[in-house]
mmCIF file of C-alpha atoms in Angstrom:
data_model
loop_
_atom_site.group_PDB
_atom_site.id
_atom_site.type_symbol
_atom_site.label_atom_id
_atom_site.label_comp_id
_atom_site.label_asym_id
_atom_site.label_seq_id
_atom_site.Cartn_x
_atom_site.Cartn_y
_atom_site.Cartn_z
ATOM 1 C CA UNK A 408 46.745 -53.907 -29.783
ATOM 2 C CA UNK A 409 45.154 -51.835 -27.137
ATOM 3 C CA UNK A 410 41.770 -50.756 -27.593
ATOM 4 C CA UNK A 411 40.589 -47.422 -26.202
ATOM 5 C CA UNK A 412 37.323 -47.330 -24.817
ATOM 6 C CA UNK A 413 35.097 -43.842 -25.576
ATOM 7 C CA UNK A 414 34.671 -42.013 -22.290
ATOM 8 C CA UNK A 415 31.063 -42.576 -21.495
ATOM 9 C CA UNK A 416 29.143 -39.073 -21.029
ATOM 10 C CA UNK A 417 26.541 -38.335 -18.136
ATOM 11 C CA UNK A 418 24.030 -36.502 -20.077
ATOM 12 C CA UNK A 419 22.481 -36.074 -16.514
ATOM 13 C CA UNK A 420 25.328 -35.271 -14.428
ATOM 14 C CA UNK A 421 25.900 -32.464 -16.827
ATOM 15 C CA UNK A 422 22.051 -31.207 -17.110
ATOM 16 C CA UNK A 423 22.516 -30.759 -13.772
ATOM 17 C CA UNK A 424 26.179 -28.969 -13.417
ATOM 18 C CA UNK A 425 24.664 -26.824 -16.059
ATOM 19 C CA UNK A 426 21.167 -26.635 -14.376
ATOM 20 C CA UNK A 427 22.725 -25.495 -11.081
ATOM 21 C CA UNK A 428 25.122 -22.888 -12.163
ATOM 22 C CA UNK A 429 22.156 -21.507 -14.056
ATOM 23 C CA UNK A 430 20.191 -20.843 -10.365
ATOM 24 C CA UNK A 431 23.748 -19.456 -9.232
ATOM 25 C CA UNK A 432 23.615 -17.070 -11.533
ATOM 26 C CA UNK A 433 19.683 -16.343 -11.525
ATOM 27 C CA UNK A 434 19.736 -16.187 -7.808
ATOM 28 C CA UNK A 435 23.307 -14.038 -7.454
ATOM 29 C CA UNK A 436 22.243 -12.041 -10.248
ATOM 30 C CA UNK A 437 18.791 -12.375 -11.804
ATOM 31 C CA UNK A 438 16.973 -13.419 -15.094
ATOM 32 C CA UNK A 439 18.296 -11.077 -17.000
ATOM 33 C CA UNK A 440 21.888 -11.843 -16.300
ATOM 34 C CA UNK A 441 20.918 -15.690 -17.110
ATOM 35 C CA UNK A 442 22.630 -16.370 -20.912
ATOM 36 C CA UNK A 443 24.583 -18.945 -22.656
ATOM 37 C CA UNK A 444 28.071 -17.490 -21.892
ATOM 38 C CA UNK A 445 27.214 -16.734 -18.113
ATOM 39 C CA UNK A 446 25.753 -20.307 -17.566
ATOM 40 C CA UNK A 447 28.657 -21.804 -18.910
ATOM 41 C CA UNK A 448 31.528 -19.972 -17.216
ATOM 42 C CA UNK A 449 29.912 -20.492 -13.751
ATOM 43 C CA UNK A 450 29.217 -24.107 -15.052
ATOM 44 C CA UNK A 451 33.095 -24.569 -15.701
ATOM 45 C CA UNK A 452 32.093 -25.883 -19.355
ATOM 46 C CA UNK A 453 32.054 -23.841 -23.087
ATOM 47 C CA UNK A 454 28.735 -22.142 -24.282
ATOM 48 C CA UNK A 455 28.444 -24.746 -26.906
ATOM 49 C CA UNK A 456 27.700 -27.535 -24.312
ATOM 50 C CA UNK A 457 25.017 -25.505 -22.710
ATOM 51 C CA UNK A 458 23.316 -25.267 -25.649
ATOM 52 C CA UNK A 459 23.263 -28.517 -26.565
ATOM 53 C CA UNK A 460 20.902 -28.723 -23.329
ATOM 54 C CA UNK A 461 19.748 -25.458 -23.847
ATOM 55 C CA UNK A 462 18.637 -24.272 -26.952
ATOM 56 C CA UNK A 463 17.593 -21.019 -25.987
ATOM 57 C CA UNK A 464 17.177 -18.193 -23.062
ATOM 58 C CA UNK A 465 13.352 -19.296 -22.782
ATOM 59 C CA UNK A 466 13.880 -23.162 -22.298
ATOM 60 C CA UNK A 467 16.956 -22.206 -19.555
ATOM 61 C CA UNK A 468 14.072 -19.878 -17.620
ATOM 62 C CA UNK A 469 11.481 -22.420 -17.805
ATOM 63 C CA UNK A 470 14.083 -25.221 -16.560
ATOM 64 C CA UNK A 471 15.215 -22.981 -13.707
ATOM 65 C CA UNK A 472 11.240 -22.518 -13.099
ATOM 66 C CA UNK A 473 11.283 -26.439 -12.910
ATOM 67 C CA UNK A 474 13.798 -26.654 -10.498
ATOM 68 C CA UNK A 475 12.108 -24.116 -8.295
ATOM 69 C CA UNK A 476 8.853 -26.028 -8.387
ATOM 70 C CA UNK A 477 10.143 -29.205 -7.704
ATOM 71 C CA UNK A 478 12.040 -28.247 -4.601
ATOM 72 C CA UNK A 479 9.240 -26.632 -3.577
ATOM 73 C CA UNK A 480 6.884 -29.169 -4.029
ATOM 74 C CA UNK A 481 9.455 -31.047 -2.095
ATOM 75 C CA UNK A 482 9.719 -28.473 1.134
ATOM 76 C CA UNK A 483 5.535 -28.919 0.949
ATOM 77 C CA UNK A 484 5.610 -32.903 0.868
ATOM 78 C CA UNK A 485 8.001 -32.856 3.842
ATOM 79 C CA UNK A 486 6.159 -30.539 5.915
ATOM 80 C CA UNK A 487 2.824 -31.794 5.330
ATOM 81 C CA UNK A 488 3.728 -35.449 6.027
ATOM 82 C CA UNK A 489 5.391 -34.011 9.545
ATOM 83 C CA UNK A 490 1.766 -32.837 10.193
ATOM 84 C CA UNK A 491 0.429 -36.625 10.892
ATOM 85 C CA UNK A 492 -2.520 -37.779 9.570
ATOM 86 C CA UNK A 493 -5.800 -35.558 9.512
ATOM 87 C CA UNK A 494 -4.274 -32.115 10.393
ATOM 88 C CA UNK A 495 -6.562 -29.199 10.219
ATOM 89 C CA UNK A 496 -7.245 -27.152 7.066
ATOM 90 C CA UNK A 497 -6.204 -24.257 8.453
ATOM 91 C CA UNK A 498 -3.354 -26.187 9.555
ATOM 92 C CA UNK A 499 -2.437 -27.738 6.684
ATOM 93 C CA UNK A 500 -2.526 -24.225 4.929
ATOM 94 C CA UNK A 501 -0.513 -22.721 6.596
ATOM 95 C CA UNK A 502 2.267 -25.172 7.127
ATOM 96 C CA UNK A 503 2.179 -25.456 3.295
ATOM 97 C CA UNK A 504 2.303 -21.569 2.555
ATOM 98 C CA UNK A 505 4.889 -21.094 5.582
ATOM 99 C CA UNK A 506 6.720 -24.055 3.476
ATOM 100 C CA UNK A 507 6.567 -22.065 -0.020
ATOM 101 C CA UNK A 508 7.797 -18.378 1.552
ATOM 102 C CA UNK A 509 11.381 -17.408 1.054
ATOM 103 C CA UNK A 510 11.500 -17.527 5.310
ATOM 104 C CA UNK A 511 15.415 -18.935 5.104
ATOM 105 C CA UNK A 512 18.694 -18.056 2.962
ATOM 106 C CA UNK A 513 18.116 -21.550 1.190
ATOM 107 C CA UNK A 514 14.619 -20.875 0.104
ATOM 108 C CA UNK A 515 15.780 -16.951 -0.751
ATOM 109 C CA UNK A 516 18.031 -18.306 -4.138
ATOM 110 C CA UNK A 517 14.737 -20.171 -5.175
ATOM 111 C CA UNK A 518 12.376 -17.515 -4.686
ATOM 112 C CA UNK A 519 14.516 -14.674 -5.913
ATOM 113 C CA UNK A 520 14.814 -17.498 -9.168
ATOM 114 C CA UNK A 521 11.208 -17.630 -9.317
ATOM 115 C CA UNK A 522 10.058 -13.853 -8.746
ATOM 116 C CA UNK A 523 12.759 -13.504 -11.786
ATOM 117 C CA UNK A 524 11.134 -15.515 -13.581
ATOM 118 C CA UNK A 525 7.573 -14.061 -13.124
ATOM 119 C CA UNK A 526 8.876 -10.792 -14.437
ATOM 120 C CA UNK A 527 10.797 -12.155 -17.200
ATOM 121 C CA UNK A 528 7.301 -14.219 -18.019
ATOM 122 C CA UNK A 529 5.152 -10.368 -18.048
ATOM 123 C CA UNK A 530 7.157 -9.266 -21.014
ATOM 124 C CA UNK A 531 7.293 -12.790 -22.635
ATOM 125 C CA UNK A 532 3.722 -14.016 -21.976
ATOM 126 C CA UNK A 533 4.616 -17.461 -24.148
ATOM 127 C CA UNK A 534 7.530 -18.603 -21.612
ATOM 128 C CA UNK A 535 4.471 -18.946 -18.641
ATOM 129 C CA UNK A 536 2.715 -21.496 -20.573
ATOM 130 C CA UNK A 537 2.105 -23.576 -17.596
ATOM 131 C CA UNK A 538 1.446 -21.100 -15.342
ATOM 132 C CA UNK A 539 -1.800 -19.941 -15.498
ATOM 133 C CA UNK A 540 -2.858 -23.970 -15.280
ATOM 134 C CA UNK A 541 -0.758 -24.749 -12.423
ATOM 135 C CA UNK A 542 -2.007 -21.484 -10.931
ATOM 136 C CA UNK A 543 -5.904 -22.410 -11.145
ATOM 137 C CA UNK A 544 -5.239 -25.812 -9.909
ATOM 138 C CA UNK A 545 -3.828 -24.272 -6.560
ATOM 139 C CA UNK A 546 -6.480 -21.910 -5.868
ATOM 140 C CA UNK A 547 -8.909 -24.973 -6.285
ATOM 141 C CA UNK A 548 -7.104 -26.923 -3.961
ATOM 142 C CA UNK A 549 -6.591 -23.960 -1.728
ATOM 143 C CA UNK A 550 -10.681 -22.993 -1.689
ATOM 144 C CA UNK A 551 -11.250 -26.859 -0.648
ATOM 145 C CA UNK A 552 -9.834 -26.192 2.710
ATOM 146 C CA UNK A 553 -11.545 -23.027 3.281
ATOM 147 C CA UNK A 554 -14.758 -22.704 4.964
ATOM 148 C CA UNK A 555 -17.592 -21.078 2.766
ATOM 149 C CA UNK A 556 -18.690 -18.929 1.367
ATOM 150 C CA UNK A 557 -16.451 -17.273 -1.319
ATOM 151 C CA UNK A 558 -14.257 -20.056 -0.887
ATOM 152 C CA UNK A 559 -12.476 -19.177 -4.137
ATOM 153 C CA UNK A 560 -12.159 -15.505 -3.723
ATOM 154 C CA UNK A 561 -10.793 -16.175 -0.453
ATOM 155 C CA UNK A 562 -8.237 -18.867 -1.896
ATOM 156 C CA UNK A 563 -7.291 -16.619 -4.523
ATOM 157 C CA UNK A 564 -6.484 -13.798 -1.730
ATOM 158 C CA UNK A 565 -4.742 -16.086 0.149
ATOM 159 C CA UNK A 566 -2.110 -16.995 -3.304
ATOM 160 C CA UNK A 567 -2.470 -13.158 -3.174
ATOM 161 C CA UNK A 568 -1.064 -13.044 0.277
ATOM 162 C CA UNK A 569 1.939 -15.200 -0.275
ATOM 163 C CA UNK A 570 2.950 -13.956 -3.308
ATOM 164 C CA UNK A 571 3.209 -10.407 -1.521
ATOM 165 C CA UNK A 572 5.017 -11.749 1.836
ATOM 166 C CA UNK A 573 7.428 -13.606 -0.503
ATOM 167 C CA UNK A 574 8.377 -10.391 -1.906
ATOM 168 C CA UNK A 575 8.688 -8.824 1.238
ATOM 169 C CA UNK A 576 10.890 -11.020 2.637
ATOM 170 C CA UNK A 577 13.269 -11.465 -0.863
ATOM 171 C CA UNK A 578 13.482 -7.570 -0.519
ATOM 172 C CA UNK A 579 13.989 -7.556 2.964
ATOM 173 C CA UNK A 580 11.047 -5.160 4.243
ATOM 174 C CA UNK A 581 9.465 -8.313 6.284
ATOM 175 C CA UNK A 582 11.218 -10.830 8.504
ATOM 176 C CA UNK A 583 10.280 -13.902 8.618
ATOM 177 C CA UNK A 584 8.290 -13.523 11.960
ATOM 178 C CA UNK A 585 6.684 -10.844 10.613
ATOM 179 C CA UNK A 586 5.317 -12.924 7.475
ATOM 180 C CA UNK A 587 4.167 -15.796 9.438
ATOM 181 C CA UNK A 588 2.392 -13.193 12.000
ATOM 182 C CA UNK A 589 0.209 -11.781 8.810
ATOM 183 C CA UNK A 590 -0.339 -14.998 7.356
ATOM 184 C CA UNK A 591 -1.580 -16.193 11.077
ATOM 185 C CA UNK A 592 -3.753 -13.315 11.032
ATOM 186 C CA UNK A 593 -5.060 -13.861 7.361
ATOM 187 C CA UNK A 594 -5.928 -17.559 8.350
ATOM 188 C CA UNK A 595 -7.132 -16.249 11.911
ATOM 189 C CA UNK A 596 -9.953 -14.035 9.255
ATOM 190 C CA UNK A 597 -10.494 -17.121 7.278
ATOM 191 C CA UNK A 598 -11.063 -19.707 9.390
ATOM 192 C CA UNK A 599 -12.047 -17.466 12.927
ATOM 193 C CA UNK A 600 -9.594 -17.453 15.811
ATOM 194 C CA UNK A 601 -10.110 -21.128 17.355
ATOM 195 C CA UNK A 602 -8.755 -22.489 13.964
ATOM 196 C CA UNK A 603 -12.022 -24.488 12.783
#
């Protein structure tokens, strides 16, 4: 007697098939193009296996959100650690925001995912949960490397700053020279033109 042996599933192989024809389709097409049946025909794979990840629309945006973080937070980690030890704030600030802008076609899919996802968040306040957290946290960190005073007005100006250039660039009014050239000049204001 042979005995068959079940095929053994890799939940996380297909999380991720799923999860990345979900940004194809978000970046390609936006939010609002994002559902069950879309996911899965770009995912090669039926509706119902999506949303057995997937319950609904909202937990597919705030997974896509997820991704977008993480490789972001990745792109910062690399960047930073190419720095050396002790670079300067103003340094360090702007390799991280340079790091976070949609400057390259890569970066473009995840910040067209993630200005998506803003917008999709202003008409369905519950879907940001995190954001408004993650968002305070960053303008703390940010007004530790700026010189006083207003340190936090000036941090939160600077989020300001880079959420504006990244939607310059995504809609192609900026290039990326011409981001990092008003960013210079925003940190040139900040921290004076030597670069304390």
């Amino acid at each position: 007697m042979i005995e068959v042996m079940p095929k053994k599933v890799d939940h996380q192989e297909r999380r991720t098939r799923i999860a990345d024809a979900l940004m194809r389709v978000a970046a390609d097409q936006g939010l609002e193009a994002v559902s069950l049946r879309h996911v899965a025909a770009q995912a090669g794979v039926s509706a119902g296996m999506v949303q057995h990840y997937f319950r609904t629309k909202d937990e597919m945006m705030a997974f896509a959100l997820a991704v977008v973080r993480e490789r972001s937070q990745i792109r910062v980690t690399e960047a930073v650690e190419r720095l050396g030890p002790d670079p300067s704030p103003r340094l360090l600030l702007r390799t991280m925001i340079a790091a976070l802008l949609p400057l390259d076609e890569r970066t473009r899919d995840d910040g067209r995912v993630a200005l998506a996802f803003l917008a999709y968040t202003a008409v369905r306040p519950a879907a940001a949960s995190g954001l408004h957290e993650d968002t305070v946290q960053l303008i703390g960190f940010i007004a530790g490397l700026l010189p006083p005073p207003n340190a936090d007005a000036a941090a939160a100006g600077l989020l300001a700053l880079m959420e504006g250039l990244g939607i310059y660039l995504l809609g192609g009014q900026y290039t990326a020279a011409q981001a990092l050239s008003a960013l210079d000049a925003q940190l040139d204001l900040l921290f004076g033109v030597d670069g304390a």
